[in-house]
Short mmCIF file of C-alpha atoms in Angstrom, two decimals:
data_model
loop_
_atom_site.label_atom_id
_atom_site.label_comp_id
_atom_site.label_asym_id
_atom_site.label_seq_id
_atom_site.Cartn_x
_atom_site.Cartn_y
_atom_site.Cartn_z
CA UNK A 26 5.21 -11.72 1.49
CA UNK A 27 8.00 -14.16 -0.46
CA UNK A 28 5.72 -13.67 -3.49
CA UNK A 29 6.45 -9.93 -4.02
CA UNK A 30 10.28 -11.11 -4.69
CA UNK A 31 9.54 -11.87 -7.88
CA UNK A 32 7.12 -9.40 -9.26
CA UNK A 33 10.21 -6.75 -7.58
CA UNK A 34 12.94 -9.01 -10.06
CA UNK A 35 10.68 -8.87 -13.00
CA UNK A 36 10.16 -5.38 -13.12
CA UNK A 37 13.70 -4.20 -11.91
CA UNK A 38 14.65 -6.55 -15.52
CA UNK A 39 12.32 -4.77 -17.28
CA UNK A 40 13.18 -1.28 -15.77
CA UNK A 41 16.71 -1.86 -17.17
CA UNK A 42 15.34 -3.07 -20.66
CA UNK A 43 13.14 0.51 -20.53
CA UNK A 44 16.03 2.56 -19.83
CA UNK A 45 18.17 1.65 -22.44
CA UNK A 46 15.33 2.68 -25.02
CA UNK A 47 15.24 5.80 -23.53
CA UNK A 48 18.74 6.73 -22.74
CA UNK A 49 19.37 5.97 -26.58
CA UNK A 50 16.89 9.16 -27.49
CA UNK A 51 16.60 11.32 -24.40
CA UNK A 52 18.23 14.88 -24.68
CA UNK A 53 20.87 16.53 -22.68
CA UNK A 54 20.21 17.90 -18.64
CA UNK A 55 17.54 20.47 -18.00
CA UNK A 56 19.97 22.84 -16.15
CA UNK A 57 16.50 25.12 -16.23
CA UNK A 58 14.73 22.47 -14.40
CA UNK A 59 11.93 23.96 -11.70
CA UNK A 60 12.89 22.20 -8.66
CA UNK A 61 9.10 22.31 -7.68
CA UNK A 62 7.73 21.13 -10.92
CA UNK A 63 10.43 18.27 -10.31
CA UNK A 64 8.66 17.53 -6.98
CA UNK A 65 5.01 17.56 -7.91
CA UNK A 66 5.82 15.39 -10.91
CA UNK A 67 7.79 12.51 -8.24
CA UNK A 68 4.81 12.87 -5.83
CA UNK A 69 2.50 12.14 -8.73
CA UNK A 70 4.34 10.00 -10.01
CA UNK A 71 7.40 8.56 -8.59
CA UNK A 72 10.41 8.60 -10.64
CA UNK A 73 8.76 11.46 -13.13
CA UNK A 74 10.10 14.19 -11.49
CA UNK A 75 13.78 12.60 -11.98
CA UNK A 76 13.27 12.18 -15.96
CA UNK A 77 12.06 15.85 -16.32
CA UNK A 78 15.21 16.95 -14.57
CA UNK A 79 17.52 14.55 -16.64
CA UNK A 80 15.57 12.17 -19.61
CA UNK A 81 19.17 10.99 -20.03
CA UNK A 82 20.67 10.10 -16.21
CA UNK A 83 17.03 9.08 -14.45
CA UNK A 84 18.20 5.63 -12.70
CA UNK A 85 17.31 6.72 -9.35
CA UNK A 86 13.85 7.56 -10.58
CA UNK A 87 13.31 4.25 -11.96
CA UNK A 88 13.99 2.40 -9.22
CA UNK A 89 11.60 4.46 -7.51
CA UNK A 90 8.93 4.06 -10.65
CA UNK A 91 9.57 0.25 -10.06
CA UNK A 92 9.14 -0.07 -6.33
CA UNK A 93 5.54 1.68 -7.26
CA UNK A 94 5.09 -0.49 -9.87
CA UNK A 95 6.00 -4.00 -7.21
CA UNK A 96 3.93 -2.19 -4.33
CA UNK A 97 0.64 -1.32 -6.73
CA UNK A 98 0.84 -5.14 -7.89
CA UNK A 99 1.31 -6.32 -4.57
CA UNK A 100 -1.66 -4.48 -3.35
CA UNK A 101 -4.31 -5.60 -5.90
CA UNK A 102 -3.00 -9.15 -5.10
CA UNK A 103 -3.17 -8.77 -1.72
CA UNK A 104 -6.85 -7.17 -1.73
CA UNK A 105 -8.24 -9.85 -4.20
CA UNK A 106 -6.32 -12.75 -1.94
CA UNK A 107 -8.09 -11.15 1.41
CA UNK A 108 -11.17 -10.89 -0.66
CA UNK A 109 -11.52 -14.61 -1.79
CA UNK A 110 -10.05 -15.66 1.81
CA UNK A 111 -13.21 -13.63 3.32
CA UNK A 112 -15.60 -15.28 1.41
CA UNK A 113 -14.39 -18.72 2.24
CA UNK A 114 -14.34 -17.73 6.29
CA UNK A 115 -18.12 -16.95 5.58
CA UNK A 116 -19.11 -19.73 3.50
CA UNK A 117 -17.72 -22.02 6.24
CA UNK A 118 -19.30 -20.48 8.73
CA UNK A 119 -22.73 -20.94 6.83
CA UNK A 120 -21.80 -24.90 6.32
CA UNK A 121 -20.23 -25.77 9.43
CA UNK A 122 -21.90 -24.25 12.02
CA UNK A 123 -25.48 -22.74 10.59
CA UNK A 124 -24.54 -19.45 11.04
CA UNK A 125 -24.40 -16.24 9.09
CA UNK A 126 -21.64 -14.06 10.18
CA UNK A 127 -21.21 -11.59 7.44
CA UNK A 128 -23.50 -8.80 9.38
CA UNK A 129 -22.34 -9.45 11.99
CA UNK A 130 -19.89 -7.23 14.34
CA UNK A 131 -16.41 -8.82 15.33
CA UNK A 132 -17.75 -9.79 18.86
CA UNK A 133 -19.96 -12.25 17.52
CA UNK A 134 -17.56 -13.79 15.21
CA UNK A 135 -15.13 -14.15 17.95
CA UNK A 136 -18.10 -15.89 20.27
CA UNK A 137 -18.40 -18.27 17.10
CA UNK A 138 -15.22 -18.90 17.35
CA UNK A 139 -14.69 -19.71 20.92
CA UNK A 140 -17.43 -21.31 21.88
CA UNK A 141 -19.44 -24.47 20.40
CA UNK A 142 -22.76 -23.25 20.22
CA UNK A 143 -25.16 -20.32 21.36
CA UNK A 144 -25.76 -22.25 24.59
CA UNK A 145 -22.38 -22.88 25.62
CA UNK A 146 -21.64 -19.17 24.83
CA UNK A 147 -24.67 -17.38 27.27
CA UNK A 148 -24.06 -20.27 30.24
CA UNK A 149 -20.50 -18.69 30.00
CA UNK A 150 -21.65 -15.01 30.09
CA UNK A 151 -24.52 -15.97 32.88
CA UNK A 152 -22.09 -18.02 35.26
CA UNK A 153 -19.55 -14.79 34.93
CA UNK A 154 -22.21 -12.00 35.59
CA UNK A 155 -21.41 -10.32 31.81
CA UNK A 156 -25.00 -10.07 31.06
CA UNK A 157 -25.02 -7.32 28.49
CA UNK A 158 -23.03 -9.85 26.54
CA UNK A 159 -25.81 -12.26 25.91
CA UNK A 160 -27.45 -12.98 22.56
CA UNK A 161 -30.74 -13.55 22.26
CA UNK A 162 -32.05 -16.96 21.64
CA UNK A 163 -33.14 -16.13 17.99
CA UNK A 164 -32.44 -18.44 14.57
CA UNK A 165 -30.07 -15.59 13.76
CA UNK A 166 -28.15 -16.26 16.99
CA UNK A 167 -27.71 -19.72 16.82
CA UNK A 168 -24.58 -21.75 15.58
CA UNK A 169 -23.69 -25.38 16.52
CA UNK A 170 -20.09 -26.84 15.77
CA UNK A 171 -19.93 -30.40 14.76
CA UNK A 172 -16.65 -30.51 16.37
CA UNK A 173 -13.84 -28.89 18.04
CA UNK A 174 -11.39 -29.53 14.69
CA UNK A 175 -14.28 -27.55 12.59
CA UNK A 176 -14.63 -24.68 15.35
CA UNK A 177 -10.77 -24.25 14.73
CA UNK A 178 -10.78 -24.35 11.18
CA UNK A 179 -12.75 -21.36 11.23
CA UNK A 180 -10.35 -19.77 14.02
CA UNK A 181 -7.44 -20.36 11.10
CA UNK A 182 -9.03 -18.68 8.66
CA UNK A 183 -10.23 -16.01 10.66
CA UNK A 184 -6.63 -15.25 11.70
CA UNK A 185 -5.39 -15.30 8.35
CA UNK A 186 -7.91 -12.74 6.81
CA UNK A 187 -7.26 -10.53 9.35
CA UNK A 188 -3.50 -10.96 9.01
CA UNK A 189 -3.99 -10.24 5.25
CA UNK A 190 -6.01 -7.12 5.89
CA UNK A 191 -3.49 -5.87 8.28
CA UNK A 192 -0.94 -5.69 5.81
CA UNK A 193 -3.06 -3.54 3.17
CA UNK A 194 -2.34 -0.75 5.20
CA UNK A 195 1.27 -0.85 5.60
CA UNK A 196 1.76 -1.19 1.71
CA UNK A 197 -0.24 2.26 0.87
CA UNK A 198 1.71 3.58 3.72
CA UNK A 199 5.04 2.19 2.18
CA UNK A 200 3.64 3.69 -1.33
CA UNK A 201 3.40 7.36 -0.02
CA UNK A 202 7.11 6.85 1.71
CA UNK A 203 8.29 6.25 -1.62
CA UNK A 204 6.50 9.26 -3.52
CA UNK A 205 7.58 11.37 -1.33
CA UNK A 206 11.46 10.30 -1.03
CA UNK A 207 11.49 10.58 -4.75
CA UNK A 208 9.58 14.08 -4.78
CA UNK A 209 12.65 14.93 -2.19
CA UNK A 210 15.17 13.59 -4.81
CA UNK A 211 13.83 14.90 -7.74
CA UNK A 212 13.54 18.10 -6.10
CA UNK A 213 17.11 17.82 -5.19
CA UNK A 214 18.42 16.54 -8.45
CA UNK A 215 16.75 19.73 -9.80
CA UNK A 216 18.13 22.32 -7.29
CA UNK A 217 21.72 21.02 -8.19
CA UNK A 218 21.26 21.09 -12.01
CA UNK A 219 20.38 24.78 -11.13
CA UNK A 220 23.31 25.84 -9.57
CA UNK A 221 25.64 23.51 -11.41
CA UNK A 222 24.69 24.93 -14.84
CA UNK A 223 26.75 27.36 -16.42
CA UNK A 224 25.39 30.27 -19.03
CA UNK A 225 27.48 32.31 -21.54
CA UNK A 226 25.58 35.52 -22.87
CA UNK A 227 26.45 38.11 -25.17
CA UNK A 228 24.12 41.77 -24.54
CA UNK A 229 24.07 44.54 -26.07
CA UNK A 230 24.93 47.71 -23.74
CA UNK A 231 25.41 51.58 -24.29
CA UNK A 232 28.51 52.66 -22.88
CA UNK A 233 31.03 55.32 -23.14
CA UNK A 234 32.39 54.81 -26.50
CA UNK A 235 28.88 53.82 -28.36
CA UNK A 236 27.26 50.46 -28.39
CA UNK A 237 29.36 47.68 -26.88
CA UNK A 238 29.20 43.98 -26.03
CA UNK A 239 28.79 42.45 -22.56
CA UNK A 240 29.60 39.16 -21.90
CA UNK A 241 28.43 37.29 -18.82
CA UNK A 242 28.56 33.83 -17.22
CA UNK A 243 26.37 31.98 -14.68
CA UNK A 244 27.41 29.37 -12.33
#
């Protein structure tokens, strides 16, 4: 995970460079801001909701934007890492022990992994009574480890695959955290703008004396 440090520096830097373009040109409050608009928009996309309540004052939202940004990136690297890391765990398995794993279920790959060959693996299962655990003596079946070192090789990258897939899950769970903090915020941000925004009106009203002014304020 050390590597996502630097995609997160990169685009907090460039997050900074961004704002200052747009804090140059962006235009004052919303103070009419729909808080739910403002929500949707940050669930969407995180950060949005923040620059349609305030182009001018979004920072919060952009830290938000970036931390989508870093976890989207570290995502697709992750997934094409596993993928590649996958491959290799099967190609081994093809070249070191004469075996195709790829359709086949995680029991098998684990008896591959445990055990040196197909023999070793159903004199196990026979001396322990587990016989709806055998494999049939088939080509398909077979695998034969040169050695012990090879048979653990594979172990290691088993291990790691599965470490790398594990993860996958807990960044797309991290991503919806995010989007829906900064729906919260947005949605917040808005609400306030609301209620902190003051109107003056002038209206035109008949009263006793003819036509007369009415002036009115909002808080």
């Amino acid at each position: 995970m050390k590597w996502f440090l630097p995609i997160i520096l990169v685009l907090g830097l460039s997050g900074s460079a961004v704002s200052q373009d747009l804090d140059s040109e962006a235009s004052a409050p919303r103070l009419d801001s729909d808080p739910k608009i403002a929500f949707l928009k940050s669930l969407v996309v995180p950060g949005w909701g923040h620059h349609h309540v305030n182009p001018s004052d979004w920072e919060r939202g952009q830290y938000h934007l970036a931390a989508e940004a870093a976890l989207l990136l570290s995502y697709a690297g992750l997934k094409i890492h596993s993928g590649n890391m996958r491959q290799n765990w099967f190609t081994y398995a093809r070249a070191e022990a004469g075996v195709d794993i790829e359709p086949r279920d995680r029991g098998f790959r684990l008896a591959v992994e445990d055990y040196d060959n197909l023999d070793a693996y159903n004199d196990y299962q026979e001396r322990s009574r587990n016989w709806d655990q055998l494999y049939e003596d088939i080509p398909a079946n077979r695998w034969n480890w040169s050695d012990t070192g090879a048979r653990h090789h594979y172990r290691d990258l088993r291990s790691r695959f599965e470490t790398m897939e594990q993860q996958l899950p807990a960044l797309l769970s991290l991503m919806v955290l995010n989007r829906v903090i900064s729906a919260v915020s947005a949605y917040n941000r808005a609400q306030h703008s609301k209620s902190a925004g003051t109107t003056f009106s002038l209206d035109p009203v008949q009263g006793t004396h003819g036509v007369v002014a009415r002036m009115s304020f909002r808080f």
